[in-house]
Structure formats: structure tokens, C-alpha cells
Coordinates of C-alpha atoms and ligand atoms in Angstrom, one line a residue:
M369 CA 133.3 -6.5 112.1
R370 CA 133.6 -8.0 108.7
T371 CA 133.0 -11.7 108.5
L372 CA 133.5 -14.1 105.6
W373 CA 131.2 -17.1 105.7
Q374 CA 132.3 -19.8 103.3
H375 CA 132.1 -23.5 102.3
C376 CA 128.3 -23.4 102.0
H377 CA 125.6 -23.6 99.4
A378 CA 123.0 -20.8 99.3
A379 CA 119.3 -20.9 98.5
T380 CA 119.1 -17.1 98.2
M381 CA 115.3 -16.9 97.6
V382 CA 115.7 -13.9 95.4
D383 CA 112.3 -13.2 93.7
G384 CA 110.9 -16.2 95.6
R385 CA 113.0 -18.8 93.9
Y386 CA 115.7 -21.0 95.3
A387 CA 118.2 -19.1 93.1
I388 CA 120.9 -21.5 94.3
I389 CA 124.5 -20.6 94.5
E390 CA 126.7 -23.7 94.9
D391 CA 129.9 -23.3 96.8
A392 CA 128.9 -19.8 97.9
A393 CA 130.7 -17.2 100.0
I394 CA 128.9 -14.5 102.0
V395 CA 130.6 -11.3 103.4
T396 CA 128.8 -9.6 106.2
C397 CA 129.6 -6.2 107.8
A398 CA 127.8 -4.0 110.3
G399 CA 124.8 -6.4 110.4
L400 CA 124.3 -6.4 106.6
I401 CA 125.2 -8.7 103.7
E402 CA 128.0 -6.9 101.9
W403 CA 128.5 -9.5 99.2
I404 CA 127.2 -12.9 98.3
G405 CA 128.1 -15.0 95.3
P406 CA 130.1 -18.0 94.1
R407 CA 133.3 -18.4 96.2
S408 CA 135.3 -18.5 92.9
E409 CA 134.2 -14.9 92.2
L410 CA 135.1 -13.6 95.6
R411 CA 137.7 -10.8 95.5
P412 CA 140.2 -10.7 98.4
V413 CA 138.5 -9.2 101.4
E414 CA 139.9 -8.0 104.7
A415 CA 137.7 -10.0 107.0
E416 CA 138.4 -10.0 110.8
R417 CA 136.8 -13.5 110.9
T418 CA 136.4 -16.4 108.5
V419 CA 133.8 -19.0 109.3
D420 CA 133.7 -22.5 107.6
L421 CA 130.1 -23.6 107.3
G422 CA 131.0 -27.2 106.4
Y423 CA 128.9 -27.2 103.2
A424 CA 125.7 -26.5 105.0
W425 CA 122.7 -25.0 103.0
V426 CA 122.2 -21.3 103.8
T427 CA 118.7 -19.8 103.6
P428 CA 117.4 -16.4 104.7
G429 CA 116.3 -16.4 108.4
L430 CA 112.7 -17.7 108.5
I431 CA 110.0 -15.1 109.0
D432 CA 106.7 -16.0 110.7
C433 CA 104.4 -13.3 109.4
H434 CA 101.2 -14.1 111.2
T435 CA 101.1 -15.1 114.9
H436 CA 99.0 -14.5 118.0
A437 CA 102.0 -15.5 120.2
V438 CA 100.9 -13.4 123.2
F439 CA 97.9 -14.7 125.1
G440 CA 96.9 -15.9 128.6
G441 CA 96.0 -19.5 129.4
N442 CA 95.5 -22.0 126.6
R443 CA 92.6 -24.0 125.3
S444 CA 93.8 -27.7 125.5
G445 CA 90.9 -28.3 127.8
E446 CA 88.4 -27.3 125.0
F447 CA 90.4 -29.4 122.6
E448 CA 89.8 -32.4 124.8
Q449 CA 86.1 -31.6 125.3
R450 CA 85.6 -31.3 121.6
L451 CA 87.2 -34.8 121.1
Q452 CA 84.8 -36.1 123.7
G453 CA 81.9 -34.9 121.6
V454 CA 81.1 -31.5 123.1
S455 CA 80.2 -29.1 120.3
Y456 CA 81.8 -25.8 119.5
A457 CA 78.4 -24.0 120.2
E458 CA 78.2 -25.7 123.7
I459 CA 81.7 -24.7 124.5
A460 CA 81.0 -21.1 123.4
A461 CA 77.8 -21.1 125.5
Q462 CA 79.9 -22.1 128.5
G463 CA 82.0 -19.0 128.0
G464 CA 84.7 -20.8 126.0
G465 CA 86.4 -20.0 122.7
I466 CA 88.0 -16.7 122.1
A467 CA 86.1 -15.2 125.1
S468 CA 88.0 -17.5 127.5
T469 CA 91.3 -16.4 126.1
V470 CA 90.2 -12.8 126.4
R471 CA 89.4 -13.4 130.1
A472 CA 92.8 -15.2 130.7
T473 CA 94.7 -12.5 128.9
R474 CA 93.0 -9.7 130.8
A475 CA 93.7 -11.5 134.1
A476 CA 97.4 -12.0 133.3
S477 CA 100.1 -9.4 134.2
E478 CA 102.4 -8.1 131.6
D479 CA 105.2 -10.1 133.1
E480 CA 103.1 -13.3 133.0
L481 CA 102.2 -12.7 129.4
F482 CA 105.8 -12.1 128.5
A483 CA 107.0 -15.2 130.2
S484 CA 104.6 -17.5 128.4
A485 CA 105.0 -15.8 125.0
R486 CA 108.8 -16.0 125.3
Q487 CA 108.6 -19.8 125.6
R488 CA 106.5 -20.0 122.5
V489 CA 108.6 -17.6 120.6
Q490 CA 111.8 -19.6 121.6
A491 CA 110.1 -22.7 120.2
L492 CA 109.6 -20.9 116.9
M493 CA 113.2 -19.7 117.0
R494 CA 114.5 -23.3 117.3
D495 CA 113.2 -23.6 113.7
G496 CA 115.4 -20.8 112.5
V497 CA 112.9 -17.9 112.9
T498 CA 114.6 -14.6 113.0
T499 CA 111.6 -12.3 112.3
L500 CA 108.2 -12.6 113.8
E501 CA 104.9 -10.8 113.6
V502 CA 102.8 -10.6 116.8
K503 CA 99.2 -9.5 116.9
S504 CA 97.2 -8.1 119.8
G505 CA 93.5 -9.0 119.8
Y506 CA 92.8 -10.8 123.1
G507 CA 92.7 -7.7 125.2
L508 CA 89.9 -5.9 123.4
D509 CA 90.1 -2.7 125.5
L510 CA 92.7 0.0 125.5
A511 CA 94.6 -1.1 128.6
N512 CA 94.8 -4.8 127.7
E513 CA 95.6 -4.3 124.0
R514 CA 98.4 -1.9 125.2
K515 CA 99.6 -4.6 127.5
M516 CA 99.8 -7.2 124.7
L517 CA 101.6 -4.8 122.3
R518 CA 104.1 -3.9 125.0
V519 CA 104.9 -7.6 125.4
A520 CA 105.4 -7.8 121.6
R521 CA 108.0 -4.9 121.9
R522 CA 109.6 -6.5 124.9
L523 CA 110.1 -9.8 123.0
A524 CA 112.2 -7.9 120.5
D525 CA 114.2 -6.2 123.2
E526 CA 115.0 -9.4 125.1
L527 CA 115.3 -12.0 122.3
P528 CA 117.6 -11.9 119.3
L529 CA 114.8 -11.5 116.7
A530 CA 112.9 -8.7 114.9
V531 CA 109.3 -8.3 115.9
R532 CA 106.5 -6.4 114.0
A533 CA 103.5 -5.6 116.3
T534 CA 100.1 -5.6 114.7
C535 CA 97.0 -4.1 116.4
L536 CA 94.1 -6.5 116.1
A537 CA 91.6 -4.8 118.3
A538 CA 88.9 -5.7 115.8
H539 CA 89.4 -9.4 116.4
A540 CA 86.2 -10.1 118.4
L541 CA 83.5 -8.2 120.2
P542 CA 84.3 -7.7 123.9
P543 CA 81.6 -8.6 126.4
E544 CA 81.1 -5.0 127.4
Y545 CA 80.0 -4.2 123.8
A546 CA 77.7 -7.2 123.3
G547 CA 75.1 -6.3 120.6
R548 CA 76.9 -3.0 119.9
A549 CA 79.6 -3.9 117.3
D550 CA 79.4 -0.5 115.6
D551 CA 80.0 1.2 118.9
Y552 CA 83.1 -0.9 119.5
I553 CA 84.4 0.0 116.1
T554 CA 83.9 3.6 116.9
H555 CA 85.8 3.1 120.2
I556 CA 88.7 1.4 118.3
C557 CA 88.8 4.3 115.7
D558 CA 88.4 7.2 118.1
E559 CA 90.3 6.0 121.2
M560 CA 92.3 2.8 120.9
L561 CA 94.1 3.2 117.6
P562 CA 95.1 6.8 118.1
A563 CA 96.4 6.2 121.6
L564 CA 98.3 3.0 120.7
A565 CA 99.8 4.5 117.6
A566 CA 100.9 7.6 119.5
E567 CA 102.7 5.4 122.0
G568 CA 104.7 3.8 119.1
L569 CA 103.2 0.4 119.8
V570 CA 101.7 -0.4 116.3
D571 CA 103.4 -1.3 113.1
A572 CA 100.2 -2.4 111.3
V573 CA 96.5 -2.7 111.8
D574 CA 94.5 -6.0 111.3
A575 CA 90.9 -7.0 111.7
F576 CA 88.9 -10.2 111.5
C577 CA 86.3 -10.0 108.6
E578 CA 83.8 -12.8 109.1
H579 CA 80.1 -13.3 109.9
L580 CA 81.1 -14.2 113.5
A581 CA 83.4 -11.2 113.8
F582 CA 83.2 -7.9 111.8
S583 CA 81.5 -7.0 108.5
P584 CA 83.4 -5.5 105.5
A585 CA 81.8 -2.1 106.3
Q586 CA 83.1 -2.2 109.9
V587 CA 86.5 -3.3 108.7
E588 CA 86.6 -0.4 106.3
R589 CA 86.1 2.1 109.1
V590 CA 89.1 0.6 110.8
F591 CA 91.2 0.8 107.6
I592 CA 90.3 4.4 107.0
K593 CA 91.4 5.3 110.5
A594 CA 94.6 3.3 110.1
H595 CA 95.5 5.2 106.9
E596 CA 94.8 8.5 108.6
L597 CA 97.3 7.5 111.2
G598 CA 99.8 6.5 108.5
L599 CA 99.7 2.7 109.4
P600 CA 99.5 -0.1 106.8
V601 CA 96.7 -2.6 107.1
K602 CA 96.2 -6.4 106.9
L603 CA 93.1 -8.6 107.1
H604 CA 91.9 -12.0 108.3
A605 CA 89.6 -12.7 105.3
E606 CA 87.7 -15.5 103.7
Q607 CA 88.6 -18.1 106.4
L608 CA 85.1 -19.5 106.9
S609 CA 83.0 -17.8 104.2
S610 CA 83.3 -15.4 101.3
L611 CA 82.7 -11.7 102.2
H612 CA 85.3 -10.4 99.7
G613 CA 87.4 -9.0 102.6
S614 CA 90.5 -9.7 100.5
S615 CA 89.2 -7.4 97.7
L616 CA 88.5 -4.8 100.4
A617 CA 92.0 -5.3 101.7
A618 CA 93.4 -4.8 98.2
R619 CA 91.5 -1.5 97.8
Y620 CA 93.4 -0.3 100.9
Q621 CA 96.8 -1.5 99.6
A622 CA 96.9 -4.0 102.4
L623 CA 100.2 -5.6 103.1
S624 CA 98.4 -9.0 103.2
A625 CA 95.1 -10.8 103.4
D626 CA 95.3 -13.9 105.4
H627 CA 93.6 -17.4 105.5
L628 CA 91.7 -17.0 102.1
E629 CA 90.2 -20.5 101.8
F630 CA 87.0 -19.0 100.5
M631 CA 88.4 -16.3 98.2
T632 CA 87.3 -16.0 94.6
E633 CA 89.2 -15.4 91.4
E634 CA 88.1 -11.7 91.4
D635 CA 89.7 -11.4 94.9
A636 CA 92.9 -12.9 93.5
I637 CA 92.9 -10.4 90.6
A638 CA 92.4 -7.5 93.0
M639 CA 95.2 -8.7 95.3
A640 CA 97.7 -9.2 92.5
A641 CA 97.0 -5.7 91.2
A642 CA 97.5 -4.2 94.6
G643 CA 100.6 -6.3 95.5
T644 CA 98.7 -7.6 98.6
V645 CA 100.4 -10.8 99.7
A646 CA 98.2 -13.9 100.3
V647 CA 99.2 -15.4 103.7
L648 CA 98.1 -19.0 103.9
L649 CA 97.7 -20.6 107.3
P650 CA 97.7 -24.4 106.9
G651 CA 97.9 -25.0 110.7
A652 CA 94.4 -23.5 111.2
F653 CA 93.1 -25.4 108.2
Y654 CA 94.5 -28.7 109.7
F655 CA 93.5 -28.1 113.3
L656 CA 89.9 -27.1 112.4
R657 CA 89.7 -30.0 109.9
E658 CA 88.6 -27.6 107.2
T659 CA 87.8 -29.0 103.7
Q660 CA 87.7 -25.9 101.5
L661 CA 91.2 -25.4 100.1
P662 CA 92.6 -22.0 99.2
P663 CA 92.6 -21.5 95.4
M664 CA 96.3 -22.2 94.7
E665 CA 95.8 -22.3 90.9
A666 CA 94.1 -18.9 90.8
L667 CA 96.7 -17.4 93.1
R668 CA 99.5 -18.7 90.9
R669 CA 97.8 -17.8 87.6
H670 CA 97.3 -14.2 88.6
G671 CA 100.8 -13.9 90.2
V672 CA 99.7 -13.2 93.8
K673 CA 102.6 -13.5 96.1
I674 CA 102.0 -16.3 98.6
A675 CA 103.3 -16.4 102.1
L676 CA 102.9 -19.1 104.8
A677 CA 102.7 -18.6 108.6
S678 CA 102.0 -20.5 111.8
D679 CA 98.9 -18.4 112.9
L680 CA 100.2 -19.5 116.4
N681 CA 97.1 -19.0 118.6
P682 CA 95.4 -21.0 121.4
G683 CA 92.1 -21.7 119.6
T684 CA 92.7 -22.7 116.0
S685 CA 96.4 -23.2 115.5
P686 CA 98.6 -24.0 118.5
G687 CA 101.5 -24.3 116.2
L688 CA 105.0 -24.0 117.6
S689 CA 106.9 -25.0 114.5
L690 CA 107.1 -23.0 111.3
R691 CA 108.8 -25.8 109.5
L692 CA 105.9 -28.1 110.3
M693 CA 103.7 -25.5 108.5
L694 CA 105.9 -25.9 105.4
N695 CA 105.1 -29.6 105.4
I696 CA 101.4 -29.1 106.0
G697 CA 101.3 -26.4 103.3
C698 CA 102.9 -28.8 100.8
T699 CA 100.9 -31.8 101.9
L700 CA 97.4 -30.3 102.2
F701 CA 97.6 -27.2 99.9
R702 CA 99.9 -28.8 97.3
M703 CA 102.5 -26.0 97.5
T704 CA 105.9 -26.9 96.2
P705 CA 108.7 -26.9 98.8
E706 CA 110.2 -23.9 96.9
E707 CA 106.9 -22.0 97.2
A708 CA 106.7 -22.9 100.8
L709 CA 110.2 -21.7 101.5
A710 CA 109.5 -18.5 99.6
G711 CA 106.4 -18.2 101.8
V712 CA 108.4 -18.0 105.0
T713 CA 111.2 -15.8 103.6
T714 CA 110.8 -13.6 100.5
Y715 CA 107.0 -13.1 100.6
A716 CA 106.7 -13.2 104.4
A717 CA 109.0 -10.2 104.4
T718 CA 106.8 -8.5 101.9
A719 CA 103.7 -9.3 104.0
L720 CA 105.3 -7.4 106.9
G721 CA 106.4 -4.4 104.8
L722 CA 110.1 -5.6 105.2
G723 CA 110.6 -6.7 101.6
D724 CA 113.5 -4.2 101.0
S725 CA 115.5 -5.3 104.0
H726 CA 114.7 -8.9 104.7
G727 CA 113.6 -12.2 103.2
S728 CA 116.4 -13.0 100.7
L729 CA 120.2 -13.3 100.6
E730 CA 121.3 -10.2 98.7
A731 CA 123.9 -7.5 99.1
G732 CA 122.5 -4.7 101.2
K733 CA 119.9 -6.8 103.1
V734 CA 120.1 -7.6 106.8
A735 CA 122.4 -10.5 107.5
D736 CA 119.8 -12.8 109.0
F737 CA 120.4 -16.3 107.8
V738 CA 120.4 -20.0 108.8
A739 CA 123.0 -22.6 107.8
W740 CA 121.2 -25.9 107.8
Q741 CA 122.9 -29.3 107.8
I742 CA 120.5 -30.8 105.2
E743 CA 120.9 -32.5 101.8
R744 CA 118.9 -30.1 99.8
P745 CA 116.4 -27.2 100.4
A746 CA 113.4 -29.4 100.1
D747 CA 114.4 -31.1 103.4
L748 CA 113.0 -28.0 105.2
A749 CA 109.5 -28.9 104.0
Y750 CA 110.0 -32.6 104.1
W751 CA 110.6 -33.4 107.7
L752 CA 107.5 -33.2 110.0
G753 CA 108.9 -30.8 112.5
G754 CA 111.8 -32.0 114.7
D755 CA 115.0 -30.1 115.4
L756 CA 117.3 -29.9 112.4
P757 CA 121.0 -29.2 113.1
K758 CA 121.7 -25.6 112.1
R759 CA 123.6 -22.4 112.9
V760 CA 121.6 -19.2 113.1
V761 CA 123.0 -15.8 112.2
R762 CA 121.2 -12.7 113.2
R763 CA 122.5 -9.3 112.0
G764 CA 125.8 -10.9 111.2
H765 CA 126.3 -12.6 114.6
E766 CA 126.0 -16.2 115.2
L767 CA 123.5 -17.1 118.0
S768 CA 124.6 -19.6 120.5
N769 CA 122.6 -22.8 120.5
Ligands
DI6_1920 N1 91.0 -16.5 113.0 C1 91.1 -17.6 113.8 O1 91.0 -18.7 113.4 C2 91.4 -17.1 115.1 N2 91.4 -15.7 115.0 C3 91.2 -15.4 113.8 O2 91.1 -14.3 113.5 C4 90.7 -17.7 116.3 C5 91.5 -17.3 117.5 C6 91.0 -18.0 118.7 O3 90.1 -18.9 118.6 O4 91.5 -17.7 119.7
FE1921 FE1 95.1 -15.2 112.9

């Protein structure tokens, strides 16, 4: 069905800029944008339907390109303990931290994981999210990583949004492998990744490169296997220290390196040359009360593409609003509202390998967009969360509110 959407302004986000079209018209057909431009330039079209958007601002559907939305339990109890003065180390010694989420995730059935993840994803969707990345990484064995990735696929089957599933088996060392990190990496490379990839459950492969997780040499083994399987890679890098994981990621043409507070200028140069997107995660920075800021100036100077995501996870960023992340990115990282919006549209799409089909309003791209009742695009980064009035269109069809 061909639809004409009119009486709107568009922030098309082409090339990461607002690229505003005032008094725009959009023609969609078969789930794609067939034409977009100033209404005055629209040639007569045979549209089955014409929709008046009441001079709303249309942006691409938002893309949350880094989430751990599937997990069992939550860690609000640890949050409360920490605020009563119990240290992180004490909590970890009591079996808390990531280990407690691994236990809860392993104990949960696939249906239970689906039900809790669906609620969180629906919260993100209320912010206009139409594409989402979901990582595994709380199962840490074949059966439980498979369970998490199957939930990611089911989210896409049962909710009106696109989901990319990322295998993050190299997130933490499972208790069965205590003291044997290299053996766990061998298990990931020889057993887990080949099996999960063969089942069609993996769109990309991620790892956590940090002193308290895996070394660059261990991460590299995972990357080599991912490439053998034809899968693109991503990396959690430079969150708490500088191991140059982001340069390693660039050497493997990673789609993205994420966090990056401790990255260096050399890392930025390597990422720019490889086209590896910098995914900044201001929710984790805020929640952990970090003080080392990502090097915005170096990223800009070298032309690294910058994305922004929720990092939704139970330990370090229980963030259920992507628009809140826009505000935190602007307030704490000094991003401009235009950079922040590009970070959840244009460059979030690139960070998921979807840059050709998603992330901007252009003829030929998927017709995922949001018509916001706002005064100007900066409103999206200005309000601290809340529910902005909007109409969400996914593959050319308006979702009911
Ligand atoms: N970086 C983080 O901050 C989280 N994982 C990661 O790779 C921590 C996840 C958790 O604490 O559950
Ligand atoms: Fe993460």
C-alpha cells in the first residue's frame, strides 16, 4: 500500500546531520521510503492513503545499538547495599555482581526471560525505538547463551521492531572455568560460536576487554573465530582502563567499539581509518559515577562516527529510556543534541551493520520513523525522559499507541 505522509517537518539525519526539510512529504510503499522532500516538490502520486501529521517533527525510528535487555532477576538489592556503604568487593565476595545475574539467568526459563525482556523492550519502544541490539552474555555456557539468543529472536517475532542478536559469550568467566580463562576462550571458539552461528542465532560477536574480564590476546582469538564464521565483531573496550581494545577492534574492522572513556588519540585514529563506530554509553558512566570522560574532541577531530546507546543491563546501566541517554550524553559528555540524535539514528545503524537500510530518512531505506509533537529536534535531548506525544511508523505502518 502506498501512503503519503504530509504536513510535517523532517530531520532526515542524512550523513549524521539534522538535514531539515520544512513542510516535508514522505511517500512510503512496501515498507520502504519511496520519496521524501519538500511538499512543494511532490509530483502527483497515487496513494491509497494520505496521513496528515499535524506539523509534527519526523525523525528516523530510534535505534538502541547496545543493550543487554535479556537477563534474569535484577540488582536493585545491590544498588541499595552499595548506598548503605557495602563495597563492590564485598558484594562480589558474597557472590553478587555479574555472577548473580548469571545465576538468575541460568535459573530462568526461556519464557520467563522473554516475559521480563519484553517489558523492558516495550519501555524502550515507548521512546520511539524501532531497532534494537540485544546481547547474550549472562548464560556463559552453550545452553544458556542459546536460550538468551533465542529470546532475542523471539522479541523480533512478537514485537514490532527489528532486533540484532550479538553473542557476548566472552563477557565474564563462568564459575566452572575459574582460573582457566584461556580454556573458556577455547570452549567459546571451538564449541559455542560454531554451534550458535550454525543455528542462525548470531548477527555479530562481542567481548569484554578489561582487566576484570578478558585480555586483548584472548579477545583476538574470539575475533579470529568470528571472522572464520563470517560474523562481524564489536567490543566493550576502554571502559575502566586503557588496554587499546579499540585499536584491536579496528584491526578486525569491528562494527563498533563501545564505552571508550579511557581510549587514546591513537585508538581514535585507528577507529576512524577502519570505520569502526564509537558507541558511547552515558548511562553506565552516570550510574557508576565515573569521572574519566570519553575524548569527544579527539573523536570529532579524527572523524570517528559516534553512536549513543542505553547499555540497558542490571549491573551498570538499568536504563529504560533511550531519550534519557540523549540528555545524559549532552549534559555529561557535552555532545550536541544533533550529535546525540545522530548517535541513535544514523550512526547507531552503522554500528549494527544496517547503515544501508536504516538510520536516516532517504528514498530506498526502510520506512521506520517517528512523528514527534515537539517544537524542534533538540527537544528530544532536552527533556529528561518522560513520554513525549508521538506517532511511530514501522515498515510503513503506524503502530497503535
Ligand atoms: N560492561 C559493563 O559495564 C557491564 N558489562 C560490560 O561489559 C556490566 C554488566 C553487569 O554488571 O551485569
Ligand atoms: Fe555493555
